[in-house]
Structure formats: C-alpha cells, structure tokens
PDB file of C-alpha atoms in Angstrom:
ATOM      1  CA  MET N   1     -18.811   3.359  13.591  1.00 90.00           C
ATOM      2  CA  LYS N   2     -16.209   5.495  11.884  1.00 91.00           C
ATOM      3  CA  SER N   3     -12.939   4.631  10.209  1.00 94.00           C
ATOM      4  CA  LEU N   4      -9.630   6.463  10.206  1.00 94.00           C
ATOM      5  CA  GLY N   5      -8.780   5.512   6.648  1.00 96.00           C
ATOM      6  CA  ARG N   6     -10.276   4.500   3.327  1.00 96.00           C
ATOM      7  CA  HIS N   7      -8.240   2.051   1.282  1.00 98.00           C
ATOM      8  CA  LEU N   8      -9.203   1.497  -2.347  1.00 98.00           C
ATOM      9  CA  LEU N   9      -7.535  -1.555  -3.920  1.00 98.00           C
ATOM     10  CA  VAL N  10      -7.908  -1.327  -7.671  1.00 98.00           C
ATOM     11  CA  ASP N  11      -6.723  -3.846 -10.245  1.00 98.00           C
ATOM     12  CA  TYR N  12      -6.539  -2.758 -13.891  1.00 98.00           C
ATOM     13  CA  TYR N  13      -6.540  -5.491 -16.568  1.00 97.00           C
ATOM     14  CA  GLY N  14      -5.862  -4.969 -20.255  1.00 95.00           C
ATOM     15  CA  CYS N  15      -3.751  -1.797 -20.126  1.00 96.00           C
ATOM     16  CA  SER N  16      -1.151  -0.900 -22.738  1.00 95.00           C
ATOM     17  CA  SER N  17       2.110  -2.648 -21.890  1.00 94.00           C
ATOM     18  CA  SER N  18       4.215   0.295 -23.079  1.00 93.00           C
ATOM     19  CA  VAL N  19       2.400   2.687 -20.737  1.00 95.00           C
ATOM     20  CA  LEU N  20       2.843   0.221 -17.859  1.00 96.00           C
ATOM     21  CA  ASN N  21       6.580   0.130 -18.479  1.00 95.00           C
ATOM     22  CA  ASP N  22       7.065   3.921 -18.483  1.00 96.00           C
ATOM     23  CA  PRO N  23       7.947   5.101 -14.966  1.00 97.00           C
ATOM     24  CA  ALA N  24       7.982   8.821 -15.842  1.00 97.00           C
ATOM     25  CA  LEU N  25       4.508   8.669 -17.362  1.00 98.00           C
ATOM     26  CA  LEU N  26       3.119   6.610 -14.475  1.00 98.00           C
ATOM     27  CA  GLU N  27       4.617   8.997 -11.913  1.00 98.00           C
ATOM     28  CA  LYS N  28       3.143  11.993 -13.716  1.00 98.00           C
ATOM     29  CA  HIS N  29      -0.318  10.423 -13.762  1.00 98.00           C
ATOM     30  CA  LEU N  30      -0.223   9.146 -10.172  1.00 98.00           C
ATOM     31  CA  LYS N  31       0.891  12.581  -8.947  1.00 98.00           C
ATOM     32  CA  ALA N  32      -1.978  14.148 -10.887  1.00 98.00           C
ATOM     33  CA  ALA N  33      -4.330  11.632  -9.265  1.00 98.00           C
ATOM     34  CA  VAL N  34      -3.077  12.713  -5.818  1.00 97.00           C
ATOM     35  CA  ILE N  35      -3.782  16.368  -6.576  1.00 97.00           C
ATOM     36  CA  LYS N  36      -7.204  15.689  -8.087  1.00 97.00           C
ATOM     37  CA  SER N  37      -8.248  13.664  -5.032  1.00 97.00           C
ATOM     38  CA  GLY N  38      -7.432  16.606  -2.751  1.00 96.00           C
ATOM     39  CA  ALA N  39      -4.387  14.962  -1.155  1.00 96.00           C
ATOM     40  CA  THR N  40      -0.895  16.373  -0.582  1.00 96.00           C
ATOM     41  CA  ILE N  41       2.293  14.819  -1.970  1.00 97.00           C
ATOM     42  CA  ILE N  42       5.082  14.287   0.568  1.00 96.00           C
ATOM     43  CA  GLU N  43       7.487  12.049  -1.324  1.00 96.00           C
ATOM     44  CA  SER N  44       7.408  10.056  -4.551  1.00 97.00           C
ATOM     45  CA  THR N  45       9.580   7.077  -5.486  1.00 96.00           C
ATOM     46  CA  PHE N  46       9.334   5.134  -8.735  1.00 97.00           C
ATOM     47  CA  ARG N  47      11.555   2.180  -9.671  1.00 96.00           C
ATOM     48  CA  THR N  48      11.882   0.115 -12.831  1.00 95.00           C
ATOM     49  CA  PHE N  49      12.455  -3.615 -12.856  1.00 93.00           C
ATOM     50  CA  GLU N  50      14.252  -5.899 -15.281  1.00 89.00           C
ATOM     51  CA  PRO N  51      12.964  -7.175 -17.698  1.00 88.00           C
ATOM     52  CA  TYR N  52       9.616  -5.418 -17.173  1.00 89.00           C
ATOM     53  CA  GLY N  53       7.603  -3.571 -14.587  1.00 95.00           C
ATOM     54  CA  VAL N  54       7.418  -0.464 -12.463  1.00 97.00           C
ATOM     55  CA  SER N  55       6.807   0.030  -8.750  1.00 97.00           C
ATOM     56  CA  GLY N  56       5.824   3.491  -7.594  1.00 97.00           C
ATOM     57  CA  ILE N  57       4.858   4.812  -4.190  1.00 98.00           C
ATOM     58  CA  ILE N  58       3.757   8.301  -3.271  1.00 98.00           C
ATOM     59  CA  ILE N  59       3.628   9.059   0.437  1.00 97.00           C
ATOM     60  CA  ILE N  60       0.873  11.613   0.884  1.00 97.00           C
ATOM     61  CA  ALA N  61       0.010  13.612   3.993  1.00 95.00           C
ATOM     62  CA  GLU N  62      -3.100  11.405   4.176  1.00 94.00           C
ATOM     63  CA  SER N  63      -1.366   7.938   3.828  1.00 96.00           C
ATOM     64  CA  HIS N  64      -0.176   6.628   0.415  1.00 97.00           C
ATOM     65  CA  PHE N  65      -0.840   5.822  -3.227  1.00 98.00           C
ATOM     66  CA  ALA N  66       1.006   2.889  -4.811  1.00 98.00           C
ATOM     67  CA  ILE N  67       1.213   1.276  -8.229  1.00 98.00           C
ATOM     68  CA  HIS N  68       2.844  -1.972  -9.337  1.00 98.00           C
ATOM     69  CA  THR N  69       2.759  -2.940 -12.990  1.00 97.00           C
ATOM     70  CA  TRP N  70       3.200  -6.198 -14.885  1.00 95.00           C
ATOM     71  CA  PRO N  71       3.434  -5.016 -18.517  1.00 95.00           C
ATOM     72  CA  GLU N  72       3.826  -8.632 -19.666  1.00 92.00           C
ATOM     73  CA  TYR N  73       0.302  -9.261 -18.308  1.00 94.00           C
ATOM     74  CA  ASN N  74      -1.054  -5.805 -19.311  1.00 95.00           C
ATOM     75  CA  PHE N  75      -1.846  -5.544 -15.606  1.00 96.00           C
ATOM     76  CA  ALA N  76      -1.466  -2.934 -12.858  1.00 98.00           C
ATOM     77  CA  SER N  77      -2.443  -3.016  -9.190  1.00 98.00           C
ATOM     78  CA  ILE N  78      -3.062   0.342  -7.564  1.00 98.00           C
ATOM     79  CA  ASP N  79      -3.683   1.361  -3.958  1.00 98.00           C
ATOM     80  CA  PHE N  80      -5.348   4.609  -3.007  1.00 98.00           C
ATOM     81  CA  PHE N  81      -5.136   4.793   0.790  1.00 97.00           C
ATOM     82  CA  THR N  82      -6.359   8.046   2.325  1.00 97.00           C
ATOM     83  CA  CYS N  83      -7.409   9.395   5.693  1.00 94.00           C
ATOM     84  CA  GLY N  84      -9.429  12.456   6.529  1.00 90.00           C
ATOM     85  CA  VAL N  85     -12.671  13.792   5.175  1.00 89.00           C
ATOM     86  CA  ASP N  86     -11.173  16.229   2.698  1.00 91.00           C
ATOM     87  CA  VAL N  87      -9.752  13.589   0.362  1.00 94.00           C
ATOM     88  CA  ASP N  88     -11.654  11.252  -1.982  1.00 95.00           C
ATOM     89  CA  PRO N  89      -9.692   8.252  -3.300  1.00 96.00           C
ATOM     90  CA  ASN N  90     -12.479   7.538  -5.827  1.00 97.00           C
ATOM     91  CA  ILE N  91     -11.626  10.714  -7.704  1.00 97.00           C
ATOM     92  CA  ALA N  92      -8.024   9.495  -8.012  1.00 98.00           C
ATOM     93  CA  ASN N  93      -9.233   6.182  -9.408  1.00 98.00           C
ATOM     94  CA  ILE N  94     -11.598   7.817 -11.915  1.00 98.00           C
ATOM     95  CA  TYR N  95      -8.734   9.965 -13.199  1.00 98.00           C
ATOM     96  CA  LEU N  96      -6.216   7.122 -13.418  1.00 98.00           C
ATOM     97  CA  LYS N  97      -8.703   4.897 -15.255  1.00 98.00           C
ATOM     98  CA  THR N  98      -9.104   7.597 -17.862  1.00 97.00           C
ATOM     99  CA  VAL N  99      -5.388   7.744 -18.595  1.00 96.00           C
ATOM    100  CA  LEU N 100      -4.460   4.051 -18.229  1.00 97.00           C
ATOM    101  CA  SER N 101      -7.594   2.815 -20.067  1.00 97.00           C
ATOM    102  CA  PRO N 102      -7.979  -0.662 -18.564  1.00 97.00           C
ATOM    103  CA  VAL N 103     -10.315  -3.073 -20.362  1.00 97.00           C
ATOM    104  CA  ARG N 104     -11.516  -4.347 -16.990  1.00 97.00           C
ATOM    105  CA  THR N 105     -11.265  -2.989 -13.459  1.00 98.00           C
ATOM    106  CA  GLU N 106     -11.720  -4.646 -10.074  1.00 97.00           C
ATOM    107  CA  ILE N 107     -12.220  -2.440  -7.040  1.00 97.00           C
ATOM    108  CA  LYS N 108     -12.378  -3.243  -3.356  1.00 98.00           C
ATOM    109  CA  GLU N 109     -12.759  -0.615  -0.645  1.00 97.00           C
ATOM    110  CA  ILE N 110     -11.526  -1.537   2.822  1.00 97.00           C
ATOM    111  CA  ALA N 111     -12.131   0.632   5.878  1.00 97.00           C
ATOM    112  CA  ARG N 112      -8.956   0.871   7.949  1.00 97.00           C
ATOM    113  CA  GLY N 113      -9.025   1.601  11.695  1.00 96.00           C
ATOM    114  CA  ILE N 114     -12.652   1.193  12.735  1.00 95.00           C
ATOM    115  CA  PHE N 115     -13.759   2.751  16.015  1.00 92.00           C
ATOM    116  CA  ASN N 116     -17.151   3.437  17.503  1.00 88.00           C
ATOM    117  CA  ASP N 117     -18.287   7.039  17.455  1.00 85.00           C
ATOM    118  CA  TYR N 118     -17.350   7.684  21.079  1.00 82.00           C
ATOM    119  CA  GLN N 119     -13.832   6.273  20.672  1.00 83.00           C
ATOM    120  CA  PHE N 120     -13.344   8.077  17.381  1.00 84.00           C
ATOM    121  CA  ASP N 121     -14.279  11.459  18.805  1.00 78.00           C
ATOM    122  CA  ASN N 122     -12.726  11.131  22.258  1.00 75.00           C
ATOM    123  CA  TYR N 123      -9.379   9.386  22.097  1.00 69.00           C
ATOM    124  CA  HIS N 124      -7.581  12.673  21.699  1.00 59.00           C
ATOM    125  CA  PRO N 125     -10.294  15.075  20.635  1.00 44.00           C
ATOM    126  CA  SER N 126      -7.828  17.927  20.235  1.00 44.00           C
ATOM    127  CA  VAL N 127      -6.157  16.080  17.358  1.00 46.00           C
ATOM    128  CA  LYS N 128      -7.548  16.830  13.922  1.00 45.00           C
ATOM    129  CA  ILE N 129      -6.454  13.690  12.136  1.00 44.00           C
ATOM    130  CA  ASN N 130      -7.301  15.129   8.757  1.00 46.00           C
ATOM    131  CA  LYS N 131      -5.074  18.097   9.381  1.00 42.00           C
ATOM    132  CA  LYS N 132      -1.830  16.333  10.053  1.00 50.00           C
ATOM    133  CA  LYS N 133       1.167  18.403   9.254  1.00 49.00           C
ATOM    134  CA  PHE N 134       4.346  16.957   7.883  1.00 48.00           C
ATOM    135  CA  ILE N 135       7.594  17.744   9.714  1.00 45.00           C
TER     136      ILE N 135
ATOM    137  CA  MET Y   1      -6.880 -19.476 -11.132  1.00 89.00           C
ATOM    138  CA  LYS Y   2      -3.620 -17.940  -9.980  1.00 91.00           C
ATOM    139  CA  SER Y   3      -2.767 -14.487  -8.691  1.00 94.00           C
ATOM    140  CA  LEU Y   4       0.281 -12.335  -9.315  1.00 94.00           C
ATOM    141  CA  GLY Y   5       0.271 -10.853  -5.828  1.00 96.00           C
ATOM    142  CA  ARG Y   6      -0.812 -11.459  -2.246  1.00 96.00           C
ATOM    143  CA  HIS Y   7      -1.850  -8.385  -0.310  1.00 98.00           C
ATOM    144  CA  LEU Y   8      -2.241  -8.687   3.443  1.00 98.00           C
ATOM    145  CA  LEU Y   9      -4.043  -5.724   5.032  1.00 98.00           C
ATOM    146  CA  VAL Y  10      -3.482  -5.825   8.765  1.00 98.00           C
ATOM    147  CA  ASP Y  11      -4.862  -3.434  11.368  1.00 98.00           C
ATOM    148  CA  TYR Y  12      -3.303  -3.430  14.833  1.00 98.00           C
ATOM    149  CA  TYR Y  13      -5.364  -2.002  17.712  1.00 97.00           C
ATOM    150  CA  GLY Y  14      -4.110  -1.281  21.213  1.00 95.00           C
ATOM    151  CA  CYS Y  15      -0.399  -0.784  20.527  1.00 96.00           C
ATOM    152  CA  SER Y  16       1.879   1.384  22.649  1.00 94.00           C
ATOM    153  CA  SER Y  17       1.577   4.984  21.487  1.00 94.00           C
ATOM    154  CA  SER Y  18       5.262   5.677  22.125  1.00 93.00           C
ATOM    155  CA  VAL Y  19       6.306   2.791  19.865  1.00 95.00           C
ATOM    156  CA  LEU Y  20       3.904   4.006  17.176  1.00 96.00           C
ATOM    157  CA  ASN Y  21       5.476   7.459  17.276  1.00 95.00           C
ATOM    158  CA  ASP Y  22       9.080   6.233  16.884  1.00 96.00           C
ATOM    159  CA  PRO Y  23      10.023   6.177  13.174  1.00 97.00           C
ATOM    160  CA  ALA Y  24      13.488   4.666  13.726  1.00 97.00           C
ATOM    161  CA  LEU Y  25      12.090   1.761  15.716  1.00 98.00           C
ATOM    162  CA  LEU Y  26       9.252   1.162  13.245  1.00 98.00           C
ATOM    163  CA  GLU Y  27      11.654   1.231  10.295  1.00 98.00           C
ATOM    164  CA  LYS Y  28      13.979  -1.235  12.032  1.00 98.00           C
ATOM    165  CA  HIS Y  29      11.108  -3.635  12.690  1.00 98.00           C
ATOM    166  CA  LEU Y  30       9.518  -3.314   9.240  1.00 98.00           C
ATOM    167  CA  LYS Y  31      12.883  -3.931   7.582  1.00 98.00           C
ATOM    168  CA  ALA Y  32      13.343  -7.010   9.758  1.00 98.00           C
ATOM    169  CA  ALA Y  33       9.859  -8.161   8.703  1.00 98.00           C
ATOM    170  CA  VAL Y  34      10.883  -7.823   5.036  1.00 97.00           C
ATOM    171  CA  ILE Y  35      13.961  -9.982   5.569  1.00 97.00           C
ATOM    172  CA  LYS Y  36      12.107 -12.602   7.597  1.00 97.00           C
ATOM    173  CA  SER Y  37       9.425 -12.923   4.896  1.00 97.00           C
ATOM    174  CA  GLY Y  38      12.085 -13.681   2.293  1.00 96.00           C
ATOM    175  CA  ALA Y  39      11.688 -10.380   0.420  1.00 96.00           C
ATOM    176  CA  THR Y  40      14.362  -7.931  -0.760  1.00 96.00           C
ATOM    177  CA  ILE Y  41      14.519  -4.275   0.302  1.00 97.00           C
ATOM    178  CA  ILE Y  42      14.863  -1.770  -2.556  1.00 96.00           C
ATOM    179  CA  GLU Y  43      14.149   1.532  -0.804  1.00 96.00           C
ATOM    180  CA  SER Y  44      12.796   2.612   2.564  1.00 97.00           C
ATOM    181  CA  THR Y  45      11.168   5.942   3.443  1.00 96.00           C
ATOM    182  CA  PHE Y  46       9.789   6.858   6.852  1.00 97.00           C
ATOM    183  CA  ARG Y  47       8.213  10.212   7.713  1.00 96.00           C
ATOM    184  CA  THR Y  48       6.954  11.693  10.969  1.00 95.00           C
ATOM    185  CA  PHE Y  49       3.857  13.843  11.233  1.00 92.00           C
ATOM    186  CA  GLU Y  50       2.933  16.654  13.581  1.00 89.00           C
ATOM    187  CA  PRO Y  51       1.572  16.301  16.244  1.00 87.00           C
ATOM    188  CA  TYR Y  52       1.664  12.482  16.044  1.00 89.00           C
ATOM    189  CA  GLY Y  53       2.076   9.645  13.610  1.00 95.00           C
ATOM    190  CA  VAL Y  54       4.487   7.928  11.279  1.00 97.00           C
ATOM    191  CA  SER Y  55       4.135   6.829   7.659  1.00 97.00           C
ATOM    192  CA  GLY Y  56       6.660   4.338   6.371  1.00 98.00           C
ATOM    193  CA  ILE Y  57       6.950   2.605   3.006  1.00 98.00           C
ATOM    194  CA  ILE Y  58       9.476   0.009   1.953  1.00 98.00           C
ATOM    195  CA  ILE Y  59       9.588  -0.765  -1.757  1.00 97.00           C
ATOM    196  CA  ILE Y  60      10.640  -4.389  -2.031  1.00 97.00           C
ATOM    197  CA  ALA Y  61      11.627  -6.318  -5.154  1.00 95.00           C
ATOM    198  CA  GLU Y  62       8.311  -8.146  -4.696  1.00 94.00           C
ATOM    199  CA  SER Y  63       5.985  -5.051  -4.291  1.00 96.00           C
ATOM    200  CA  HIS Y  64       5.782  -3.100  -0.984  1.00 97.00           C
ATOM    201  CA  PHE Y  65       5.310  -3.021   2.757  1.00 98.00           C
ATOM    202  CA  ALA Y  66       3.688   0.056   4.330  1.00 98.00           C
ATOM    203  CA  ILE Y  67       2.802   1.251   7.823  1.00 98.00           C
ATOM    204  CA  HIS Y  68       0.744   4.218   8.965  1.00 98.00           C
ATOM    205  CA  THR Y  69       0.354   4.898  12.661  1.00 97.00           C
ATOM    206  CA  TRP Y  70      -2.113   6.887  14.733  1.00 95.00           C
ATOM    207  CA  PRO Y  71      -0.456   6.895  18.189  1.00 94.00           C
ATOM    208  CA  GLU Y  72      -3.354   8.932  19.584  1.00 92.00           C
ATOM    209  CA  TYR Y  73      -5.614   5.942  18.807  1.00 94.00           C
ATOM    210  CA  ASN Y  74      -2.955   3.312  19.664  1.00 95.00           C
ATOM    211  CA  PHE Y  75      -3.571   2.131  16.113  1.00 96.00           C
ATOM    212  CA  ALA Y  76      -1.453   1.093  13.129  1.00 98.00           C
ATOM    213  CA  SER Y  77      -2.460  -0.063   9.656  1.00 98.00           C
ATOM    214  CA  ILE Y  78       0.057  -2.227   7.840  1.00 98.00           C
ATOM    215  CA  ASP Y  79       0.201  -3.544   4.272  1.00 98.00           C
ATOM    216  CA  PHE Y  80       2.275  -6.546   3.286  1.00 98.00           C
ATOM    217  CA  PHE Y  81       1.987  -6.764  -0.507  1.00 97.00           C
ATOM    218  CA  THR Y  82       4.176  -9.423  -2.138  1.00 97.00           C
ATOM    219  CA  CYS Y  83       4.455 -11.249  -5.428  1.00 94.00           C
ATOM    220  CA  GLY Y  84       6.219 -14.488  -6.227  1.00 90.00           C
ATOM    221  CA  VAL Y  85       6.221 -17.841  -4.539  1.00 89.00           C
ATOM    222  CA  ASP Y  86       9.400 -17.355  -2.520  1.00 91.00           C
ATOM    223  CA  VAL Y  87       7.964 -14.714  -0.185  1.00 94.00           C
ATOM    224  CA  ASP Y  88       5.418 -15.183   2.592  1.00 95.00           C
ATOM    225  CA  PRO Y  89       3.726 -12.003   3.877  1.00 96.00           C
ATOM    226  CA  ASN Y  90       2.257 -13.955   6.808  1.00 97.00           C
ATOM    227  CA  ILE Y  91       5.732 -14.412   8.269  1.00 97.00           C
ATOM    228  CA  ALA Y  92       6.196 -10.631   8.180  1.00 98.00           C
ATOM    229  CA  ASN Y  93       2.925 -10.143  10.013  1.00 98.00           C
ATOM    230  CA  ILE Y  94       3.735 -12.739  12.674  1.00 98.00           C
ATOM    231  CA  TYR Y  95       7.057 -11.003  13.367  1.00 98.00           C
ATOM    232  CA  LEU Y  96       5.610  -7.486  13.462  1.00 98.00           C
ATOM    233  CA  LYS Y  97       2.823  -8.577  15.815  1.00 98.00           C
ATOM    234  CA  THR Y  98       5.438  -9.894  18.218  1.00 97.00           C
ATOM    235  CA  VAL Y  99       7.249  -6.565  18.391  1.00 96.00           C
ATOM    236  CA  LEU Y 100       4.290  -4.147  18.221  1.00 97.00           C
ATOM    237  CA  SER Y 101       2.110  -6.239  20.586  1.00 97.00           C
ATOM    238  CA  PRO Y 102      -1.385  -5.207  19.475  1.00 97.00           C
ATOM    239  CA  VAL Y 103      -4.283  -6.086  21.785  1.00 97.00           C
ATOM    240  CA  ARG Y 104      -6.406  -6.915  18.741  1.00 97.00           C
ATOM    241  CA  THR Y 105      -5.581  -7.591  15.093  1.00 98.00           C
ATOM    242  CA  GLU Y 106      -7.731  -7.581  11.974  1.00 98.00           C
ATOM    243  CA  ILE Y 107      -6.398  -9.250   8.843  1.00 98.00           C
ATOM    244  CA  LYS Y 108      -7.703  -9.373   5.300  1.00 98.00           C
ATOM    245  CA  GLU Y 109      -5.878 -11.098   2.457  1.00 97.00           C
ATOM    246  CA  ILE Y 110      -6.666  -9.891  -1.052  1.00 97.00           C
ATOM    247  CA  ALA Y 111      -5.395 -11.651  -4.193  1.00 97.00           C
ATOM    248  CA  ARG Y 112      -4.123  -9.084  -6.715  1.00 97.00           C
ATOM    249  CA  GLY Y 113      -4.029  -9.807 -10.441  1.00 96.00           C
ATOM    250  CA  ILE Y 114      -6.078 -12.968 -10.931  1.00 94.00           C
ATOM    251  CA  PHE Y 115      -5.615 -14.924 -14.155  1.00 92.00           C
ATOM    252  CA  ASN Y 116      -6.654 -18.388 -15.198  1.00 87.00           C
ATOM    253  CA  ASP Y 117      -3.907 -20.989 -15.288  1.00 85.00           C
ATOM    254  CA  TYR Y 118      -3.450 -20.741 -19.050  1.00 82.00           C
ATOM    255  CA  GLN Y 119      -3.137 -16.950 -19.031  1.00 83.00           C
ATOM    256  CA  PHE Y 120      -0.870 -17.024 -15.997  1.00 83.00           C
ATOM    257  CA  ASP Y 121       1.557 -19.504 -17.538  1.00 78.00           C
ATOM    258  CA  ASN Y 122       1.451 -18.291 -21.141  1.00 75.00           C
ATOM    259  CA  TYR Y 123       1.412 -14.519 -21.271  1.00 69.00           C
ATOM    260  CA  HIS Y 124       5.177 -14.344 -21.321  1.00 58.00           C
ATOM    261  CA  PRO Y 125       6.303 -17.714 -20.010  1.00 44.00           C
ATOM    262  CA  SER Y 126       9.957 -16.748 -20.145  1.00 44.00           C
ATOM    263  CA  VAL Y 127       9.393 -14.130 -17.440  1.00 46.00           C
ATOM    264  CA  LYS Y 128       9.899 -15.319 -13.890  1.00 45.00           C
ATOM    265  CA  ILE Y 129       7.799 -12.753 -12.086  1.00 46.00           C
ATOM    266  CA  ASN Y 130       9.206 -13.751  -8.729  1.00 47.00           C
ATOM    267  CA  LYS Y 131      12.722 -13.090  -9.909  1.00 43.00           C
ATOM    268  CA  LYS Y 132      12.401  -9.466 -10.906  1.00 51.00           C
ATOM    269  CA  LYS Y 133      15.675  -7.650 -10.780  1.00 50.00           C
ATOM    270  CA  PHE Y 134      15.972  -4.032  -9.814  1.00 48.00           C
ATOM    271  CA  ILE Y 135      17.763  -1.724 -12.271  1.00 44.00           C
TER     272      ILE Y 135
END
C-alpha cells in the first residue's frame, strides 16, 4: 500500500502566550518550516482574532501547513500536510518545536489517500504527483 | 476532559475527476458546507495545479476547512477543523458527500487541544472561545 499524502497533526501545550499571539512571528516561523521541509510556498494567510489567537494557513505546492493558536491556553494546533517523496513534514515539526518551545507535544500521523501499489502506479502513470506545478 | 477543537479528516475515493478539477465548483460547495455547519467564512483561497488538481483552504472564525484533490486518482482529502460548541463539522461532511458523491469514504475524528475540565474552564474563563471575533 502507498499513500498520496502524509498528514502530521501536532498539538503544542505550554507555549509562550505572547509568541502565540504574534501573527508576524508565527508566519515567519511557519514559512521557515515549509522551506526546511523541502516544500514550496504558494500562498500564506495569517489572521488575528479578538481578544486572542491567530489562524495561519500556508498553501504549499504539496498540500498545506496550518496553525491555530489559543494564547489563553498556551496552546497551538499545527497541521503539516504534504504529498510527494521529496518533502518531510517531520523536519517542519522539529524546526517549529525548537522555536515555539512547547512543554508537551502530541503528534499523530495520518496517511491520506491509500491505494494499493498497482493502483498507485497505474491510475495515470504519466503524472508525477510529487512534481505538480502551480498555475 | 474537554477539547478546544474537533478535526474531521475525511478521504473521498471514487469521485468524478471533472468535479475534482473544477476549483469554482469546489469552492462553491466548500463554502456552502461552512455555512451549513454553522461556521463563519473569513477568507477563501483556491488554487489549481498543472496538470491536475485543486487545493482550497477556507479560514473560518472557528479554524479551517481544506480540500486537496487528485482527479487522476478520483480522490479528494478534506479537513473540517472547528472549535466551539455552535459548529458541527459532521454536517459539513454530510453535505459535501452529497455533492461530491464518493464511492467510498474514510473518516477520522481527532480531538485537538485536550484539557481537563478544571483547566478548560479556568484558564481564562472570561474568554468565550467559540465566539472569537475577527479583527
């Protein structure tokens, strides 16, 4: 069996509330995480909420990264969803942990789009799914 | 124990490839799914890839919805990530299934941000996390 995508769901507990309420800093770090993982940024959108919290999404050529923060709980949930063999979402997580310094982390990895080897290689074998090009 | 967010990861197999390669149609349906679930749209971004595929993200006041499609595999992966008690991601999934007509569906629900009842109610009890306001 093979999967089209790897989806890392990571929950960070015990982060600094001021960092979690700083959209510019979070965008800078999530963009750096994209680059370090080998992925390509297509579009980034970060929004701030009242009274607290940031939501940020980066569409990448290989799916998306997302972060939602609850500074009042010192908590952030992050998604690293990638496709293709050239990108490693774990590297993005290792980097982001270093800069957001959670006290505790919970990680789940979910395979998205599971096909048997024959299906995976023969649906449209001319398509290199890890070499999608943005238009 | 209580959780800040509900994250529904849904994989649709066996959808029409032409539907999965139509960003306008997918955006229309995902926006309708947001409304039906009781959530509020903040910003929507849909992108088309060459030779096939669409990535779409809608930031909602309650987290995000996302869709990535592989028309060549008749496959779509969808995320319905919501917070707050007034929004039901299952309603969004039921609607989207009706319009995308997958032959087979796989669903996982992941609780994001788990706290015990005391922590949940007492971190910052004045904050209604399901009534975030966009600024």
